[in-house]
Short mmCIF file of C-alpha atoms in Angstrom, two decimals:
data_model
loop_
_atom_site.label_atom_id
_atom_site.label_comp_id
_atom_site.label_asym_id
_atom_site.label_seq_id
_atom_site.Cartn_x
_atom_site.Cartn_y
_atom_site.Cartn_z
CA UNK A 1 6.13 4.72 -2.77
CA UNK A 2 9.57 5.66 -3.57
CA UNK A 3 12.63 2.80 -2.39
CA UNK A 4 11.05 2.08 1.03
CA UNK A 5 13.90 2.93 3.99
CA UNK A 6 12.72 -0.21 5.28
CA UNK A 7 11.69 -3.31 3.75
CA UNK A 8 10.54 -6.51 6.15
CA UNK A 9 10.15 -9.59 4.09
CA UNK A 10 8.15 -12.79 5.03
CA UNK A 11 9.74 -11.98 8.15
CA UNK A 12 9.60 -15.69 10.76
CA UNK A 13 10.08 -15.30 14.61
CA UNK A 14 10.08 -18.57 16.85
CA UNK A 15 10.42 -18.67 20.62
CA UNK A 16 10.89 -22.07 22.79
CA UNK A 17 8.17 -22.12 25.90
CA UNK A 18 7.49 -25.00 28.08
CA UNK A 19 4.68 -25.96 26.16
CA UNK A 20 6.12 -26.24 23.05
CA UNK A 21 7.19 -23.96 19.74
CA UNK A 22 5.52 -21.13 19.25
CA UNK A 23 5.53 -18.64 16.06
CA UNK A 24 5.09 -15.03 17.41
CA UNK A 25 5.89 -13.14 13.80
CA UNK A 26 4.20 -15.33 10.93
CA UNK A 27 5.80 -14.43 7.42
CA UNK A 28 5.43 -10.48 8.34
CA UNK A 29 6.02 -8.28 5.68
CA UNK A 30 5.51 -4.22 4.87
CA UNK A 31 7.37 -1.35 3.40
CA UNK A 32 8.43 1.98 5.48
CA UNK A 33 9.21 5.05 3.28
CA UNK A 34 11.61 7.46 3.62
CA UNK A 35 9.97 10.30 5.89
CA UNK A 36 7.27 8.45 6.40
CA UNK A 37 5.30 7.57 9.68
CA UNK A 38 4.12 3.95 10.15
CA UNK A 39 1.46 2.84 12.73
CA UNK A 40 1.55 -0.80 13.42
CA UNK A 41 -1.41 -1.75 15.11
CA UNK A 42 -3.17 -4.97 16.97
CA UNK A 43 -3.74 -6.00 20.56
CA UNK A 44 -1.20 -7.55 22.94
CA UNK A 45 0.16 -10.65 21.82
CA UNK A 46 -0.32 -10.11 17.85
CA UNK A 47 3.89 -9.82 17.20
CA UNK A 48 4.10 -6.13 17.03
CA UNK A 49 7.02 -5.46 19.00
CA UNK A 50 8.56 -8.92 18.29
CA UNK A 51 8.52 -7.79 14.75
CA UNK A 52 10.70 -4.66 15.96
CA UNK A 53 13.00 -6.31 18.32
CA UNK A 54 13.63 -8.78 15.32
CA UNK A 55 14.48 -6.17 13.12
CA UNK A 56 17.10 -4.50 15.64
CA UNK A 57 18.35 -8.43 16.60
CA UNK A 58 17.31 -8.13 20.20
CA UNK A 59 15.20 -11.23 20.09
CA UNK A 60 16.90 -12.97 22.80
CA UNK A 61 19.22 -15.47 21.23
CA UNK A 62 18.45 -17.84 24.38
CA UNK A 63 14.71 -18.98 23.96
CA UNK A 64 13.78 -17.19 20.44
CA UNK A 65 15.48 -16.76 16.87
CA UNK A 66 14.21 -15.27 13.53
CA UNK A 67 14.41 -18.21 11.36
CA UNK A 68 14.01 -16.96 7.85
CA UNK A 69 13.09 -13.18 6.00
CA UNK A 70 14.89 -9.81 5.11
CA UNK A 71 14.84 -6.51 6.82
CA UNK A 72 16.44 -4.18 4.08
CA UNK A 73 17.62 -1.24 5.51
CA UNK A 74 19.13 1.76 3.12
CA UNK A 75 19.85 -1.43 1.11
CA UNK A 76 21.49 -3.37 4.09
CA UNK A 77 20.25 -6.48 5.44
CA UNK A 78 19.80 -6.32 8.90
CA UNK A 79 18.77 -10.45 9.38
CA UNK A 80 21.85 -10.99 8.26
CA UNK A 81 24.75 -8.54 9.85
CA UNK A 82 27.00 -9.30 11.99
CA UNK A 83 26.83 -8.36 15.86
CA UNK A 84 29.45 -6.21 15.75
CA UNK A 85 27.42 -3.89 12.92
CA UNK A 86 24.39 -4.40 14.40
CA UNK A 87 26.29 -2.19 17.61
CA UNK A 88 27.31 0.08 15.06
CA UNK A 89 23.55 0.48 13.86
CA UNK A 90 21.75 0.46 17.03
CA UNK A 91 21.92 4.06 18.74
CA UNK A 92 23.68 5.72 15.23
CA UNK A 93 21.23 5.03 12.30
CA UNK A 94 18.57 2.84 13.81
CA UNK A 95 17.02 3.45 17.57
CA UNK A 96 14.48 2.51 19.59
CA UNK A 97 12.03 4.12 21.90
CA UNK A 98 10.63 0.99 24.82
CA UNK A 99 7.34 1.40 26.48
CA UNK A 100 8.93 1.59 29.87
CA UNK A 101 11.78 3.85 30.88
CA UNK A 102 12.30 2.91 34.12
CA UNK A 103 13.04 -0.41 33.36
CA UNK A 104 15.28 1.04 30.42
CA UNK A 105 17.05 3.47 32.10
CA UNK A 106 20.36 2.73 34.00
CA UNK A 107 19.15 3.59 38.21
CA UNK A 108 22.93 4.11 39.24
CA UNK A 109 23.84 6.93 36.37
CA UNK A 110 22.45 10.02 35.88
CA UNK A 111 20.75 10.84 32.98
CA UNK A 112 23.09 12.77 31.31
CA UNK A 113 25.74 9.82 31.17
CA UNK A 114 23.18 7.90 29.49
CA UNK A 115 22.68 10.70 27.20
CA UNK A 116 26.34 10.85 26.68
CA UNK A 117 27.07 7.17 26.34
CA UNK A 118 24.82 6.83 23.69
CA UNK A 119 26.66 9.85 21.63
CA UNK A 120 30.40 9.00 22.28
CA UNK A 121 29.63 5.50 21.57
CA UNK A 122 29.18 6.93 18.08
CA UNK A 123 31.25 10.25 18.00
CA UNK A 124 34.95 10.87 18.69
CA UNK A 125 33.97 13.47 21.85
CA UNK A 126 34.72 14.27 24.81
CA UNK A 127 32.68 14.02 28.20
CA UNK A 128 32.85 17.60 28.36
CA UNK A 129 31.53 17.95 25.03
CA UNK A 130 28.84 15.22 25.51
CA UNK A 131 27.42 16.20 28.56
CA UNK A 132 26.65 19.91 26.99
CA UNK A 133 25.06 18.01 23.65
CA UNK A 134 22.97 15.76 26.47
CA UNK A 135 21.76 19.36 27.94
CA UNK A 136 20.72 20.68 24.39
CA UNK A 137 19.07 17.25 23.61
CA UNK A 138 17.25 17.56 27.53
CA UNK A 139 15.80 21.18 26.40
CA UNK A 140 15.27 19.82 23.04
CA UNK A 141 13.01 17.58 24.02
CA UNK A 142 10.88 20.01 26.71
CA UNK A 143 12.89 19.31 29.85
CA UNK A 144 12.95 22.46 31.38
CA UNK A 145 16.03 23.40 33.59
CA UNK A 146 17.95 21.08 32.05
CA UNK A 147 21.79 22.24 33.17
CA UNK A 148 20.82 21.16 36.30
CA UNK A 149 18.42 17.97 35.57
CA UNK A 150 21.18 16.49 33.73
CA UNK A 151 23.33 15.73 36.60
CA UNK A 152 19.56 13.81 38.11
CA UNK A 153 18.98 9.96 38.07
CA UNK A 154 16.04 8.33 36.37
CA UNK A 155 13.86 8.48 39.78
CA UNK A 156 14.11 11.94 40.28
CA UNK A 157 12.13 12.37 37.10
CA UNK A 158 8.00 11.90 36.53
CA UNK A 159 6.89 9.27 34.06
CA UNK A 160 6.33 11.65 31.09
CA UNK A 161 9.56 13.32 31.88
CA UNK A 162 11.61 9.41 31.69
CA UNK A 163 10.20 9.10 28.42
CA UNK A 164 11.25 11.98 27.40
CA UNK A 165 14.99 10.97 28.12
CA UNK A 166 14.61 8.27 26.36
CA UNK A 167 13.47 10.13 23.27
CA UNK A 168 16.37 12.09 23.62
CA UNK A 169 19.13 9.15 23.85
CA UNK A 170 17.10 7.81 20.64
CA UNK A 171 17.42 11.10 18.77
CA UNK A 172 20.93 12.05 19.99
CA UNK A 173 22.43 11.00 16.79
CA UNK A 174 19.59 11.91 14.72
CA UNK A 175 19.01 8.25 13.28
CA UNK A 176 17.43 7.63 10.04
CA UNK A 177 14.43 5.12 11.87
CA UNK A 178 12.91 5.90 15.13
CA UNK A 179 11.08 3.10 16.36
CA UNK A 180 9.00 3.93 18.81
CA UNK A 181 7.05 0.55 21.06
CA UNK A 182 3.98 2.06 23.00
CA UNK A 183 5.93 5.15 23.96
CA UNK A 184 2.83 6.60 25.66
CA UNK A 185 2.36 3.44 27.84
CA UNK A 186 0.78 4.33 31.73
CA UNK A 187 0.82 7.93 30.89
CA UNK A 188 -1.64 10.44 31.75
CA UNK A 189 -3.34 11.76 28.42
CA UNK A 190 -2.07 15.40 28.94
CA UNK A 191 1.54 13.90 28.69
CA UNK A 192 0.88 11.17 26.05
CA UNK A 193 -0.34 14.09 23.72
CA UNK A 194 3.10 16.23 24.87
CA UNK A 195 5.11 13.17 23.84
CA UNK A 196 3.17 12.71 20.77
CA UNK A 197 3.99 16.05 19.51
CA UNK A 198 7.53 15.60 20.53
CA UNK A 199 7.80 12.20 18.45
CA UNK A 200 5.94 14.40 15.44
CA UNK A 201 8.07 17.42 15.68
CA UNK A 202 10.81 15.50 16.08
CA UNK A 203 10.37 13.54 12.90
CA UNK A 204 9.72 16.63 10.98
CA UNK A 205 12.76 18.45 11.95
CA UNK A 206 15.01 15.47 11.15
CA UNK A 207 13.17 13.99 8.06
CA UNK A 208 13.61 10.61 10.20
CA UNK A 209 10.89 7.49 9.45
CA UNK A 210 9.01 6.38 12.40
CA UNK A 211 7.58 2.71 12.92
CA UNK A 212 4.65 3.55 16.14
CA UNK A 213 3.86 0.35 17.53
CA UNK A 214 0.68 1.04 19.73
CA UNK A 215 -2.31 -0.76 20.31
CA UNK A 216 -4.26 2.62 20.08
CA UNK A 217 -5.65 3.32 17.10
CA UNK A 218 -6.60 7.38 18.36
CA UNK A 219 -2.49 7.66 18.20
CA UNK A 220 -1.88 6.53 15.05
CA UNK A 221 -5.13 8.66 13.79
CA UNK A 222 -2.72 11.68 15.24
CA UNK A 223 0.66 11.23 13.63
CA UNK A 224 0.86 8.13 10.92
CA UNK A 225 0.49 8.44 7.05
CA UNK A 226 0.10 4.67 6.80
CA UNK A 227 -1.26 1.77 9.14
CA UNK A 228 -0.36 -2.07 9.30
CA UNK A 229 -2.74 -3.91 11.30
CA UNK A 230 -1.69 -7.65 13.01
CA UNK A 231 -3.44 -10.33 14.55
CA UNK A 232 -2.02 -13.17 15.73
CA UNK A 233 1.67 -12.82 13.90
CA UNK A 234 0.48 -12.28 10.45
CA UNK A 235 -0.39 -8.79 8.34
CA UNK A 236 -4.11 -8.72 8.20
CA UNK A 237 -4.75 -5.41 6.64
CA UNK A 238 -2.74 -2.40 5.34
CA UNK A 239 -3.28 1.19 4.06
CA UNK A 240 -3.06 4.70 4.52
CA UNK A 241 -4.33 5.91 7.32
CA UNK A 242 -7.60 8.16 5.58
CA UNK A 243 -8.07 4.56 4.15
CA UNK A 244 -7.77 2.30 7.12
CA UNK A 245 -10.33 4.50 9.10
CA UNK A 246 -13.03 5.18 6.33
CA UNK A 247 -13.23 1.94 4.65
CA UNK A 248 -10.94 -0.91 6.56
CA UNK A 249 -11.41 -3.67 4.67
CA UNK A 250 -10.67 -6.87 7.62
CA UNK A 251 -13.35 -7.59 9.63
CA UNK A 252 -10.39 -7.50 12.88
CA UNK A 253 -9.73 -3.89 11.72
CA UNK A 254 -13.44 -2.71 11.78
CA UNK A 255 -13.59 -3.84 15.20
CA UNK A 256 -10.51 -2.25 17.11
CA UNK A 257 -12.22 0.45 15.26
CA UNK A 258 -15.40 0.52 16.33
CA UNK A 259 -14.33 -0.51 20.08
CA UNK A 260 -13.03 3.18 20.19
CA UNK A 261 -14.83 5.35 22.90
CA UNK A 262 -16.49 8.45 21.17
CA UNK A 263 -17.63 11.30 21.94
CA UNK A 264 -20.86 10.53 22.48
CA UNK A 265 -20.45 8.75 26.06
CA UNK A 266 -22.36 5.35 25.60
CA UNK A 267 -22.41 3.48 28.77
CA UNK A 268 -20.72 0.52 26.49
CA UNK A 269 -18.76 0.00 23.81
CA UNK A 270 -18.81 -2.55 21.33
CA UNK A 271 -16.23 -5.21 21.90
CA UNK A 272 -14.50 -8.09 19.40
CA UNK A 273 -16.06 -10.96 21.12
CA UNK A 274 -13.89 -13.72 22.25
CA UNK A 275 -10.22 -13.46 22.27
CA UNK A 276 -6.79 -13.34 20.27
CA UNK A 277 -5.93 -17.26 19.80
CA UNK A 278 -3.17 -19.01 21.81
CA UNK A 279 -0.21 -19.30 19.13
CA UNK A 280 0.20 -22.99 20.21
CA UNK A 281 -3.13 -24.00 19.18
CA UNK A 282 -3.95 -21.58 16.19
CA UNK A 283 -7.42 -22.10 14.43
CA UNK A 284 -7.34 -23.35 11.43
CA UNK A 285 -8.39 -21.39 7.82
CA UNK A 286 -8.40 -17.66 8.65
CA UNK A 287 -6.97 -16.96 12.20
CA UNK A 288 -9.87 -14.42 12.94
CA UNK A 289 -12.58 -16.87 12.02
CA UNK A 290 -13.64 -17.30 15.56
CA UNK A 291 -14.09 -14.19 16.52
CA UNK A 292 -15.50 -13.05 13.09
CA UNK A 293 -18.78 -11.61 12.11
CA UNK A 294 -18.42 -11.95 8.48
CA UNK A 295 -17.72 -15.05 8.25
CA UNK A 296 -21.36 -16.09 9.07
CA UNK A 297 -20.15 -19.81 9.34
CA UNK A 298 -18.97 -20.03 5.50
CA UNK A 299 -16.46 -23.05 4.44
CA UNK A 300 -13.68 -20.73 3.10
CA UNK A 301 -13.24 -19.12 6.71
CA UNK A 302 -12.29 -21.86 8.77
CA UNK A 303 -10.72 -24.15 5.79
CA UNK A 304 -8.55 -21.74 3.79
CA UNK A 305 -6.06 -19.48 5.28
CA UNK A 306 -6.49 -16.28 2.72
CA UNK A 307 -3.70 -14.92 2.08
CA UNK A 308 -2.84 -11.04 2.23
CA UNK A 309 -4.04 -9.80 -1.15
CA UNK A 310 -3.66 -6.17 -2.87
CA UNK A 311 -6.48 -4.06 -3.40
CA UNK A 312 -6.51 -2.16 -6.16
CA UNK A 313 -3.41 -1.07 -8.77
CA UNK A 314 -0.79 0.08 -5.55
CA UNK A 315 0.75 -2.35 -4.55
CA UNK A 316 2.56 -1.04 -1.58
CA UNK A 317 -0.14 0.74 -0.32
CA UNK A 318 -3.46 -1.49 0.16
CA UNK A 319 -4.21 -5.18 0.86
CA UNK A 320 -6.37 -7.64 2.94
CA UNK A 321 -6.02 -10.37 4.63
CA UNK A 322 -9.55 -11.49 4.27
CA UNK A 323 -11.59 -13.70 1.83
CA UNK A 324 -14.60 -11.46 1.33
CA UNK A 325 -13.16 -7.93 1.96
CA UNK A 326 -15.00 -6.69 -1.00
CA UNK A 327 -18.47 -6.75 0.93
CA UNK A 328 -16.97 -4.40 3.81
CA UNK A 329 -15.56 -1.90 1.16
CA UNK A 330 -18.91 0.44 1.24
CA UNK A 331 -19.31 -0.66 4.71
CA UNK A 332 -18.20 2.10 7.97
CA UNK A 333 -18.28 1.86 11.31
CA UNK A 334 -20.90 5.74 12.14
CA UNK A 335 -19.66 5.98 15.38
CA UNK A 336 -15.82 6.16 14.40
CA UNK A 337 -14.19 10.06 14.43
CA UNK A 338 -12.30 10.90 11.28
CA UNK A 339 -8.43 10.85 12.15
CA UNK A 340 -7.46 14.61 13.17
CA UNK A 341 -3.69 13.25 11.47
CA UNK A 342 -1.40 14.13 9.05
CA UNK A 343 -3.61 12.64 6.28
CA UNK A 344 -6.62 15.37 7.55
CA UNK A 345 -4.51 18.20 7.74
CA UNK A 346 -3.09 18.08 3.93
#
């Protein structure tokens, strides 16, 4: 890879509960290319989208901090600006996509002074001039009729059609990082593969890197080049997305895999057994130990934490979090489709 756009660094996120301290992003670190699309992947609770609200410092100041790491953007430290260019960032060169627009979206303005806000708060123009960019951004983006819908509040549109909005605030100044937090959340799967091919053209047209936080691994198959995989607050596997779905090398990753419904129509799927640990009471050695099948009971697993090592000669491009990911390299899940992505298509 080329300078990354990008660059998180042993990234550390704590939050105060009533119970005690708890470390939701554990010494997170991965690379996001220029142009490039990254899938970060993991079930609820493994620090995905703490990871990205720590990067655009909206980790509520309150009950959580990021205590130590880098996030180098275009050279630019974003752990350690200021508030006041952090506002400048936010909306202009960095933006973010939430999982659930109508919580997002202002109920008392219409959608085109949202649109709007988010461009003059940026550009020297006027309303008049805003509100016509906030109609081409509304067609842009596949709302038909949109002279008229732009004068509409948030409830007057569907669920796909919300999300769409706020694709079109996050694009309105064509920012160089789109990151996008379970942007297809409750929607139907006609519309989540609409706003999938939004996000992709989208990206495309503007040469803009995209972080895709999802817990679905069938949407990353569709639109990433490369995949990060978490568990727990910590890295446990990275690749490229033809690698991460032929030959994942973390015992965690060949399960969300092979917990994918196919096309076959089994009555039931294969499941991870037990559950992601409480981050008050971690295991100790590897995190996944518990839950693992490869571990087989050995020493190393629940004594040593392994740490994340590289696989292979690239080392921005392949690594494991596991102490015996060289028995699952020939290993591969039969039931688990080949992505229909980027990767497939070249």
């Amino acid at each position: 890879m080329s300078e990354p756009l990008l660059s998180i660094r042993d990234l550390v996120t704590e939050f105060d509960t009533q119970d005690g301290l708890i470390r939701a992003v554990d010494h997170v670190s991965f690379d996001v290319g220029r142009g490039e699309v990254v899938g970060v992947v993991g079930e609820s609770g493994s620090g995905k989208s703490v990871t990205a609200m720590s990067v655009m410092g909206l980790v509520p100041p309150n009950v959580g901090r990021v205590v130590q790491g880098q996030a180098l953007f275009d050279g630019q430290d974003l752990l350690a600006a200021s508030p006041e260019e952090m506002r400048r960032l936010r909306g202009d060169e960095l933006a973010i996509i939430f999982q659930d627009p109508i919580t997002s979206l202002n109920p008392v303005l219409t959608v085109g002074a949202q649109i709007g806000e988010a461009i003059r708060t940026h550009r020297d123009l006027s309303k008049d001039d805003a509100r016509s960019e906030a109609v081409e951004l509304l067609t842009a983006v596949g709302v038909d009729d949109a002279e008229r819908r732009v004068d509409q509040y948030p409830h007057e549109f569907s669920g796909g059609m919300r999300q769409r909005v706020m694709i079109a605030i996050a694009i309105a100044n064509r920012p160089k990082l789109l990151i996008a937090d379970e942007p297809t959340t409750a929607l139907d799967v006609t519309v989540q593969a609409q706003v999938l091919e939004l996000l992709s053209r989208t990206q495309q047209e503007m040469q803009s890197s995209i972080v895709l936080i999802t817990h679905d691994l069938g949407l990353v198959a569709e639109v990433a080049d490369r995949v990060v995989v978490m568990y727990a607050g910590r890295v446990v596997e990275t690749g490229s997305v033809h690698e991460i779905f032929q030959e994942p090398r973390h015992p965690y990753t060949r399960g969300l895999l092979a917990s994918r419904p196919g096309l076959g129509g089994s009555d039931r799927l294969p499941a991870i057994p037990g559950q992601a640990p409480s981050l008050l009471a971690m295991p100790t050695g590897c995190k996944f130990h518990p839950r693992c099948d490869q571990s087989d009971g050995r020493a190393p697993c629940w004594e040593e934490e392994p740490s994340l090592r590289v696989i292979g000669a690239d080392a921005d491009d392949r690594a494991s979090r596991c102490h015996y990911h060289e028995e699952l390299a020939r290993e591969r899940t039969a039931e688990t489709p080949r992505p229909r992505g980027r990767w497939w298509r070249r």
